[in-house]
Short mmCIF file of C-alpha atoms and ligand atoms in Angstrom, two decimals:
data_model
loop_
_atom_site.label_atom_id
_atom_site.label_comp_id
_atom_site.label_asym_id
_atom_site.label_seq_id
_atom_site.Cartn_x
_atom_site.Cartn_y
_atom_site.Cartn_z
CA MET C 296 145.52 83.09 86.39
CA LYS C 297 146.59 81.62 89.67
CA SER C 298 146.87 77.99 90.69
CA TYR C 299 143.85 76.20 92.11
CA ASP C 300 145.92 75.82 95.25
CA GLU C 301 146.29 79.53 95.76
CA ILE C 302 142.66 80.22 94.91
CA TYR C 303 141.56 77.48 97.27
CA ARG C 304 143.60 78.99 100.12
CA TYR C 305 141.99 82.39 99.51
CA THR C 306 138.47 80.94 99.46
CA GLN C 307 139.24 79.10 102.69
CA LYS C 308 140.49 82.28 104.33
CA VAL C 309 137.27 84.07 103.44
CA LEU C 310 135.14 81.16 104.64
CA ASP C 311 136.99 81.19 107.96
CA LEU C 312 136.31 84.90 108.22
CA ILE C 313 132.58 84.46 107.56
CA GLU C 314 132.42 81.78 110.21
CA LYS C 315 133.99 83.93 112.94
CA PRO C 316 131.72 85.55 115.48
CA GLY C 317 134.22 88.39 115.99
CA ILE C 318 137.38 89.56 114.26
CA ASN C 319 140.63 90.96 115.63
CA GLN C 320 142.44 94.13 114.63
CA GLU C 321 144.74 92.40 112.19
CA GLU C 322 141.76 90.86 110.40
CA VAL C 323 139.98 94.21 110.37
CA GLU C 324 142.93 95.75 108.54
CA TRP C 325 143.03 92.85 106.09
CA VAL C 326 139.31 93.14 105.34
CA LYS C 327 139.58 96.88 104.73
CA GLN C 328 142.55 96.45 102.44
CA GLU C 329 140.99 93.58 100.51
CA THR C 330 137.74 95.50 100.12
CA LEU C 331 139.40 98.63 98.83
CA THR C 332 141.69 96.73 96.46
CA GLY C 333 138.83 94.53 95.35
CA PHE C 334 136.62 97.48 94.51
CA ARG C 335 139.42 99.21 92.64
CA GLU C 336 140.67 96.17 90.74
CA TYR C 337 137.70 93.86 90.34
CA VAL C 338 134.39 95.52 91.17
CA ASN C 339 134.50 98.96 89.58
CA PRO C 340 136.85 101.77 90.57
CA GLY C 341 134.07 104.22 89.76
CA PHE C 342 132.29 103.30 92.99
CA LEU C 343 135.18 104.64 95.05
CA GLU C 344 134.49 108.06 93.56
CA TYR C 345 130.78 107.99 94.15
CA ARG C 346 130.37 106.38 97.53
CA LYS C 347 130.08 109.35 99.80
CA SER C 348 131.64 107.63 102.76
CA VAL C 349 134.77 106.89 100.79
CA THR C 350 135.14 110.31 99.24
CA LEU C 351 135.21 111.84 102.71
CA GLY C 352 138.71 110.54 103.12
CA ALA C 353 137.24 108.49 105.92
CA LEU C 354 137.76 105.16 104.25
CA ASP C 355 137.79 103.52 107.63
CA ALA C 356 134.09 104.06 107.99
CA ALA C 357 133.18 102.91 104.53
CA VAL C 358 133.33 99.12 104.93
CA GLU C 359 130.21 97.58 106.42
CA TRP C 360 130.38 94.45 108.46
CA SER C 361 127.34 93.49 110.50
CA ASP C 362 123.88 94.40 111.64
CA ALA C 363 123.72 96.04 115.04
CA GLY C 364 119.99 95.83 115.73
CA PRO C 365 116.74 95.77 113.79
CA ASN C 366 117.27 99.36 112.65
CA SER C 367 121.00 99.79 112.69
CA PHE C 368 124.23 98.32 111.40
CA ARG C 369 127.91 98.42 112.19
CA ASP C 370 130.97 99.23 110.11
CA ILE C 371 134.18 97.25 110.27
CA ASN C 372 135.52 99.52 113.04
CA GLY C 373 132.51 98.81 115.20
CA LYS C 374 130.83 102.18 114.74
CA GLU C 375 127.03 101.98 114.66
CA TYR C 376 124.66 103.73 112.30
CA ILE C 377 120.91 104.15 112.37
CA ASP C 378 119.77 102.90 108.99
CA CYS C 379 117.63 105.62 107.45
CA LEU C 380 118.38 104.40 103.94
CA GLY C 381 116.96 100.99 104.65
CA GLY C 382 118.66 99.57 101.56
CA PHE C 383 116.33 101.89 99.56
CA GLY C 384 113.38 100.22 101.20
CA ILE C 385 114.32 96.58 101.61
CA TYR C 386 114.20 96.46 105.40
CA ASN C 387 110.52 97.10 106.13
CA VAL C 388 110.43 94.50 108.93
CA GLY C 389 113.92 95.51 110.10
CA HIS C 390 117.30 93.90 109.66
CA ARG C 391 117.32 90.14 110.17
CA HIS C 392 113.90 89.84 111.75
CA PRO C 393 114.06 86.67 113.90
CA LYS C 394 110.86 85.24 112.43
CA VAL C 395 112.07 85.67 108.86
CA MET C 396 115.50 84.31 109.80
CA LYS C 397 113.90 81.28 111.39
CA ALA C 398 111.63 80.55 108.43
CA VAL C 399 114.54 80.74 106.02
CA THR C 400 116.93 78.64 108.11
CA ASP C 401 114.22 76.06 108.84
CA GLN C 402 113.52 75.79 105.13
CA LEU C 403 117.24 75.71 104.37
CA ASN C 404 117.66 72.82 106.75
CA ARG C 405 115.03 70.89 104.81
CA GLN C 406 115.50 71.95 101.18
CA ALA C 407 117.22 74.96 99.62
CA LEU C 408 116.12 75.13 95.99
CA HIS C 409 113.35 73.40 94.13
CA SER C 410 113.57 70.53 91.65
CA GLN C 411 112.13 72.73 88.88
CA ASP C 412 109.89 69.88 87.83
CA LEU C 413 107.68 68.79 90.71
CA LEU C 414 105.08 71.06 92.28
CA ASP C 415 106.64 73.15 95.03
CA PRO C 416 104.20 73.71 97.90
CA LEU C 417 105.44 77.04 99.33
CA ARG C 418 104.97 78.66 95.92
CA ALA C 419 101.30 77.71 95.91
CA MET C 420 100.83 78.89 99.48
CA LEU C 421 102.60 82.22 99.01
CA MET C 422 100.57 82.95 95.90
CA ARG C 423 97.33 82.19 97.69
CA ILE C 424 98.36 84.62 100.43
CA LEU C 425 99.19 87.23 97.79
CA ALA C 426 95.84 86.85 96.07
CA GLU C 427 94.11 87.41 99.40
CA LEU C 428 96.35 90.27 100.49
CA THR C 429 96.44 92.39 97.33
CA PRO C 430 93.64 94.79 96.39
CA GLY C 431 90.92 94.29 93.79
CA ASP C 432 90.87 91.20 91.60
CA LEU C 433 94.61 90.60 91.66
CA LYS C 434 94.99 86.85 91.84
CA TYR C 435 97.71 85.01 89.92
CA SER C 436 101.38 85.70 90.54
CA PHE C 437 104.70 85.20 88.85
CA LEU C 438 107.58 85.06 91.31
CA VAL C 439 110.90 86.72 90.60
CA ASN C 440 114.19 87.66 92.23
CA SER C 441 114.23 91.43 91.82
CA GLY C 442 112.29 94.57 91.02
CA THR C 443 113.46 94.87 87.46
CA GLU C 444 112.34 91.30 86.81
CA SER C 445 108.91 92.00 88.24
CA VAL C 446 108.55 94.91 85.81
CA GLU C 447 109.81 92.78 82.90
CA ALA C 448 107.10 90.23 83.63
CA ALA C 449 104.48 92.98 83.88
CA LEU C 450 105.45 94.45 80.52
CA LYS C 451 105.41 91.07 78.80
CA LEU C 452 102.02 90.26 80.32
CA ALA C 453 100.65 93.59 79.12
CA ARG C 454 101.98 93.15 75.60
CA ALA C 455 100.60 89.60 75.38
CA TYR C 456 97.23 90.71 76.74
CA ASN C 457 96.92 93.74 74.49
CA PRO C 458 98.69 92.66 71.28
CA LYS C 459 96.95 95.29 69.17
CA LYS C 460 97.83 98.12 71.53
CA PRO C 461 101.59 98.47 71.30
CA THR C 462 102.13 101.69 73.25
CA ILE C 463 103.20 101.63 76.87
CA ILE C 464 103.14 104.87 78.80
CA ALA C 465 105.42 105.57 81.73
CA ALA C 466 106.13 108.80 83.60
CA THR C 467 108.99 111.24 83.70
CA LYS C 468 111.16 110.80 86.81
CA ALA C 469 110.06 107.15 86.99
CA PHE C 470 112.32 104.36 88.12
CA HIS C 471 111.48 100.77 87.21
CA GLY C 472 114.87 99.07 87.09
CA LYS C 473 117.73 98.74 84.64
CA SER C 474 117.26 95.62 82.52
CA TYR C 475 116.20 96.50 78.98
CA GLY C 476 112.43 96.30 79.36
CA SER C 477 112.22 98.06 82.68
CA LEU C 478 114.86 100.58 81.61
CA ALA C 479 112.57 101.58 78.79
CA GLY C 480 110.11 102.61 81.51
CA THR C 481 112.76 104.23 83.68
CA ALA C 482 112.95 107.91 82.90
CA LYS C 483 116.42 109.19 83.66
CA GLY C 484 118.31 110.09 80.49
CA VAL C 485 121.75 109.30 81.93
CA PHE C 486 120.75 105.71 82.59
CA ARG C 487 119.17 105.25 79.15
CA ARG C 488 121.25 107.25 76.71
CA PRO C 489 124.25 104.90 76.40
CA PHE C 490 121.99 101.93 75.67
CA MET C 491 119.74 103.23 72.91
CA PRO C 492 117.59 102.21 71.23
CA MET C 493 115.13 101.27 73.96
CA LEU C 494 112.21 98.89 73.72
CA PRO C 495 110.00 100.41 71.01
CA GLY C 496 106.59 101.77 71.86
CA VAL C 497 107.38 103.14 75.31
CA ARG C 498 106.64 106.83 75.84
CA HIS C 499 106.81 109.10 78.85
CA VAL C 500 104.36 111.70 80.10
CA ALA C 501 104.79 114.08 83.02
CA PHE C 502 103.95 112.42 86.33
CA ASN C 503 100.88 113.80 88.08
CA ASP C 504 99.58 115.41 84.86
CA LEU C 505 96.26 113.78 84.06
CA ASP C 506 95.56 116.08 81.16
CA MET C 507 98.80 115.17 79.41
CA LEU C 508 98.06 111.48 79.87
CA ARG C 509 94.58 111.90 78.42
CA LYS C 510 95.85 113.81 75.40
CA THR C 511 98.62 111.30 74.80
CA MET C 512 96.21 108.37 74.96
CA GLN C 513 93.91 110.18 72.57
CA ALA C 514 96.72 110.92 70.14
CA CYS C 515 98.05 107.36 70.29
CA LYS C 516 94.62 106.02 69.45
CA MET C 517 94.19 108.45 66.56
CA VAL C 518 97.40 107.29 64.92
CA GLY C 519 96.71 103.60 65.47
CA GLU C 520 99.29 103.11 68.18
CA ASP C 521 96.85 102.53 71.02
CA VAL C 522 98.00 102.49 74.59
CA GLY C 523 98.05 98.95 75.97
CA ALA C 524 99.39 99.76 79.41
CA VAL C 525 100.26 102.59 81.75
CA LEU C 526 103.16 101.86 84.07
CA LEU C 527 103.48 104.00 87.21
CA GLU C 528 104.91 104.07 90.69
CA PRO C 529 101.99 105.33 92.80
CA ILE C 530 104.54 107.46 94.63
CA GLN C 531 107.82 107.92 92.81
CA GLY C 532 110.68 106.76 95.01
CA GLU C 533 114.01 107.14 93.24
CA GLY C 534 112.66 110.19 91.41
CA GLY C 535 112.55 112.07 94.71
CA VAL C 536 109.49 110.83 96.66
CA ASN C 537 106.97 112.56 94.42
CA ILE C 538 103.49 112.25 95.86
CA PRO C 539 100.72 112.83 93.30
CA ASP C 540 97.55 114.85 93.88
CA ASP C 541 94.75 112.80 95.42
CA ASN C 542 92.73 112.68 92.21
CA TYR C 543 95.62 111.67 89.94
CA LEU C 544 95.76 107.90 90.36
CA PRO C 545 91.96 107.42 90.39
CA GLY C 546 91.93 109.54 87.24
CA VAL C 547 94.58 107.34 85.64
CA ARG C 548 92.54 104.26 86.57
CA GLN C 549 89.53 105.79 84.83
CA LEU C 550 91.47 106.68 81.69
CA CYS C 551 92.90 103.17 81.49
CA ASP C 552 89.42 101.70 81.68
CA GLU C 553 88.18 104.13 79.05
CA TYR C 554 90.94 103.21 76.60
CA GLY C 555 91.19 99.51 77.42
CA ALA C 556 94.72 99.93 78.73
CA LEU C 557 96.10 97.96 81.65
CA LEU C 558 97.20 99.83 84.74
CA ILE C 559 100.51 98.54 86.10
CA PHE C 560 101.55 99.75 89.53
CA ASP C 561 105.20 99.35 90.34
CA GLU C 562 105.05 99.06 94.13
CA VAL C 563 108.53 97.62 94.41
CA GLN C 564 109.36 100.40 96.86
CA THR C 565 105.94 101.58 98.07
CA GLY C 566 104.57 98.10 98.77
CA MET C 567 104.63 95.96 101.92
CA GLY C 568 103.53 98.69 104.30
CA ARG C 569 106.05 101.38 103.45
CA THR C 570 103.59 104.25 102.90
CA GLY C 571 101.23 103.46 105.76
CA LYS C 572 99.04 100.89 103.99
CA MET C 573 100.06 97.41 102.89
CA PHE C 574 99.98 98.69 99.29
CA CYS C 575 100.08 102.33 98.32
CA SER C 576 97.14 101.98 95.92
CA GLU C 577 94.92 101.37 98.96
CA HIS C 578 95.28 105.05 99.91
CA TYR C 579 93.33 105.84 96.76
CA ASP C 580 90.85 102.97 96.88
CA ILE C 581 91.91 101.67 93.51
CA ALA C 582 93.54 98.50 92.25
CA PRO C 583 95.86 98.01 89.30
CA ASP C 584 95.57 95.19 86.77
CA ILE C 585 99.17 94.24 87.42
CA LEU C 586 101.16 94.86 90.60
CA CYS C 587 104.96 94.70 90.83
CA LEU C 588 106.59 93.85 94.15
CA ALA C 589 110.18 93.28 95.25
CA LYS C 590 112.70 95.02 97.54
CA SER C 591 111.25 94.37 101.02
CA PHE C 592 109.08 91.52 99.70
CA GLY C 593 111.75 89.02 100.83
CA GLY C 594 111.72 90.31 104.41
CA GLY C 595 115.15 91.89 104.20
CA ILE C 596 116.70 88.42 104.06
CA MET C 597 116.11 86.97 100.60
CA PRO C 598 116.02 88.66 97.21
CA ALA C 599 112.44 88.10 96.10
CA GLY C 600 109.69 89.74 94.14
CA ALA C 601 106.35 89.08 92.50
CA THR C 602 104.22 90.22 89.61
CA VAL C 603 100.59 89.86 90.57
CA ALA C 604 97.86 90.12 87.94
CA THR C 605 94.13 89.66 87.56
CA GLU C 606 93.00 86.31 86.23
CA LYS C 607 91.84 87.98 83.02
CA VAL C 608 95.32 89.34 82.34
CA PHE C 609 97.34 86.44 83.66
CA SER C 610 95.34 83.93 81.64
CA VAL C 611 97.48 84.75 78.59
CA LEU C 612 100.03 82.43 80.19
CA PHE C 613 97.59 79.58 80.96
CA GLU C 614 97.92 77.77 77.66
CA ASN C 615 101.69 77.75 77.78
CA PRO C 616 103.10 78.54 81.24
CA PHE C 617 106.60 78.30 79.80
CA LEU C 618 106.16 81.54 77.85
CA HIS C 619 107.79 83.35 80.73
CA THR C 620 109.95 81.51 83.26
CA THR C 621 112.84 81.95 85.68
CA THR C 622 115.02 79.31 87.34
CA PHE C 623 115.39 80.86 90.76
CA GLY C 624 112.26 83.02 91.01
CA GLY C 625 110.03 81.80 93.83
CA ASN C 626 112.54 79.30 95.19
CA PRO C 627 111.63 77.76 98.56
CA LEU C 628 113.96 80.01 100.54
CA ALA C 629 112.49 83.11 98.94
CA CYS C 630 108.94 81.86 99.50
CA ALA C 631 109.66 81.08 103.15
CA ALA C 632 111.07 84.58 103.60
CA ALA C 633 108.14 86.25 101.81
CA ILE C 634 105.55 84.35 103.83
CA ALA C 635 107.30 85.18 107.10
CA ASN C 636 107.58 88.80 105.97
CA ILE C 637 103.81 89.07 105.47
CA ASN C 638 103.24 87.28 108.78
CA VAL C 639 105.40 89.85 110.58
CA LEU C 640 103.89 92.85 108.77
CA ILE C 641 100.45 91.76 109.96
CA GLU C 642 101.45 90.59 113.45
CA GLU C 643 103.38 93.75 114.28
CA LYS C 644 100.88 96.01 112.46
CA LEU C 645 103.76 97.56 110.56
CA PRO C 646 101.70 99.37 107.90
CA GLU C 647 99.87 101.23 110.71
CA ARG C 648 103.18 101.82 112.40
CA ALA C 649 104.58 103.27 109.18
CA ALA C 650 101.64 105.69 109.12
CA SER C 651 102.07 106.88 112.71
CA MET C 652 105.87 106.88 112.79
CA GLY C 653 105.83 108.56 109.39
CA GLU C 654 103.80 111.41 110.83
CA TYR C 655 106.09 111.62 113.82
CA MET C 656 109.22 111.67 111.69
CA LEU C 657 107.91 114.14 109.15
CA LYS C 658 107.11 116.51 111.99
CA GLY C 659 110.48 115.94 113.64
CA LEU C 660 112.46 116.41 110.43
CA ARG C 661 110.54 119.58 109.60
CA GLU C 662 111.19 120.87 113.10
CA ALA C 663 114.90 120.18 112.72
CA ALA C 664 114.92 121.92 109.34
CA LYS C 665 113.36 125.08 110.75
CA GLY C 666 115.43 128.20 110.21
CA HIS C 667 117.34 126.65 107.34
CA VAL C 668 115.23 127.72 104.37
CA ASP C 669 118.44 128.81 102.70
CA LYS C 670 119.45 125.15 102.50
CA ILE C 671 116.46 122.86 102.77
CA VAL C 672 113.42 123.66 100.65
CA ASP C 673 111.03 120.81 101.44
CA VAL C 674 110.50 117.83 103.71
CA ARG C 675 107.79 115.48 102.44
CA GLY C 676 106.62 111.93 102.68
CA LYS C 677 103.87 109.40 103.08
CA GLY C 678 104.28 106.84 105.82
CA LEU C 679 107.96 106.07 106.15
CA LEU C 680 108.79 106.96 102.55
CA MET C 681 110.18 110.43 103.11
CA ALA C 682 112.51 112.90 101.45
CA MET C 683 114.37 116.08 102.20
CA GLU C 684 114.89 118.43 99.29
CA PHE C 685 117.84 120.80 99.37
CA VAL C 686 118.57 123.92 97.36
CA ASP C 687 121.23 122.02 95.45
CA ASP C 688 123.29 118.83 95.21
CA ASN C 689 126.18 120.21 97.16
CA ILE C 690 124.24 121.23 100.27
CA GLY C 691 122.44 117.87 100.27
CA PHE C 692 125.76 116.08 100.02
CA GLN C 693 127.25 118.09 102.89
CA VAL C 694 124.26 117.36 105.09
CA SER C 695 124.23 113.63 104.34
CA LYS C 696 128.00 113.48 104.92
CA HIS C 697 127.66 115.12 108.34
CA MET C 698 124.77 112.83 109.23
CA PHE C 699 126.80 109.81 108.21
CA ASP C 700 129.75 110.98 110.32
CA ASN C 701 127.35 111.23 113.23
CA GLY C 702 125.88 107.77 112.85
CA VAL C 703 122.86 108.16 110.57
CA LEU C 704 122.83 106.73 107.05
CA VAL C 705 120.63 108.57 104.54
CA SER C 706 120.57 108.24 100.77
CA GLY C 707 122.64 111.18 99.59
CA THR C 708 125.53 110.39 97.29
CA LEU C 709 127.98 112.67 95.56
CA VAL C 710 126.08 112.56 92.28
CA ASN C 711 122.54 112.77 93.52
CA ALA C 712 121.99 114.57 96.78
CA GLN C 713 119.53 117.33 96.02
CA VAL C 714 116.73 115.09 97.22
CA ILE C 715 117.73 112.76 100.03
CA ARG C 716 115.45 109.87 100.80
CA VAL C 717 114.73 108.82 104.36
CA GLU C 718 113.22 105.36 104.49
CA PRO C 719 114.12 103.54 107.69
CA PRO C 720 112.80 100.13 108.68
CA LEU C 721 109.13 100.38 109.71
CA THR C 722 110.31 99.16 113.11
CA ILE C 723 112.38 102.30 113.83
CA SER C 724 111.94 103.36 117.45
CA GLN C 725 110.94 106.79 118.66
CA GLU C 726 114.30 107.09 120.38
CA GLU C 727 116.13 106.36 117.13
CA ALA C 728 113.93 108.79 115.26
CA ASP C 729 114.73 111.48 117.82
CA LYS C 730 118.41 110.87 117.28
CA VAL C 731 117.89 111.30 113.54
CA PHE C 732 116.26 114.71 114.13
CA ASP C 733 119.12 115.84 116.39
CA THR C 734 121.65 114.65 113.86
CA LEU C 735 119.91 116.52 111.05
CA ALA C 736 119.73 119.71 113.12
CA LEU C 737 123.41 119.41 113.95
CA ALA C 738 124.33 118.73 110.32
CA LEU C 739 122.38 121.77 109.11
CA GLU C 740 124.09 123.89 111.77
CA LYS C 741 127.51 122.71 110.61
CA VAL C 742 126.78 123.33 106.95
CA LYS C 743 125.62 126.81 107.90
CA GLN C 744 128.99 127.49 109.46
CA GLY C 745 130.60 126.36 106.26
CA LYS C 746 132.35 123.37 107.78
C1 PLP T 847 114.32 99.56 93.14
C2 PLP T 847 113.18 99.64 92.23
C3 PLP T 847 113.09 98.82 91.08
C4 PLP T 847 114.20 97.90 90.67
O1 PLP T 847 114.41 96.89 91.58
P1 PLP T 847 115.76 96.02 91.47
O2 PLP T 847 115.55 94.92 92.46
O3 PLP T 847 116.89 96.93 91.82
O4 PLP T 847 115.86 95.53 90.08
C5 PLP T 847 111.97 98.91 90.31
N1 PLP T 847 110.97 99.75 90.63
C6 PLP T 847 111.01 100.54 91.71
C7 PLP T 847 109.86 101.43 92.01
C8 PLP T 847 112.13 100.53 92.55
O5 PLP T 847 112.19 101.34 93.60
#
């Protein structure tokens, strides 16, 4: 322990730093040192092994400091990067969109958080907007702070709605978050194994395999463990941007109806325009019974998410709305951000832009990958949710490292680089996209030469 005096002086130093519009060289060195020490001593030294930018021995480049533009950011040394990771899909309207910033600061200047007891108006307004924006009969929402929370709420709703149907089916390669409920749906063994046992009743079937789903639902029914819900990402993000066959999701919808199971779409990553429609399910002309949103839902400014359900499903919470609650979920700042986010998505036609820029980028990335079949096996995507698949982890890591060195951030990390996601803000310019292609081509050239 240190004295309050010393701790106070440190907090004041950091506050002064935050306040500064620019920092000098001495401060830059201090920030780098504090960040490195802090990660090693107080955050988790493991990160220093995994973060690709650190393992390069180029620690200088590894500390981020500010946004540079809507689609780029700057490290502590002032070097700029085009953001093709997009915070794994949180920056759909770009970094610090002025309209979202304004809504949040205006709201902050009036009231930050809600009383918890009175009726908060922005909550009602955002939920009305959501009911009108989302497909099918989706109507009532529960507001949350993160993706994993939106999935938790969905699972609890499904269990309460279908109490006699205890089985929940998820898919292999799925990612739904890491709190216990959502982790039960998440598929990766390494994330689950240390925390067994999982939530009972959750099983996994192969993604994009309708026949396996049908047989599993049949079998569950035969043994009296009926399926109450099927939880899916319409396109799997974290699992490698896996796009199902066109008939898969409509087929799942049909099976759910046949067996009286709820269909939960986790659109935490695919939602809010990412795949070229406001919601990915719209590509297939179907609607889920429960829809999970987060990531870019808060406009890249506020952590925010929502679980939207049909009235029929959501009504299990009518009698006692306190069955499922959260203190911060749907706070006024988050609501202001989410409303501004939807306003911007519509005003700037960003879902359409994701569709056209997605086509442009897919073509450009494929072009850049030409002649490198020995390294890159596939470039795929829908809208601006794209991925490059490499022959192995190591090649993917080399490529992402070179791209990073040349000012383009993509998702490859030391542990998981066989499939690298490319999901820039939907506002990415053609010029920036062109630079990404050139950078990829250059990176592939360098890896070829064994550098
Ligand atoms: C990121 C993600 C989550 C988890 O969101 P968190 O905010 O990290 O909890 C859940 N589902 C999908 C599809 C995601 O991409």
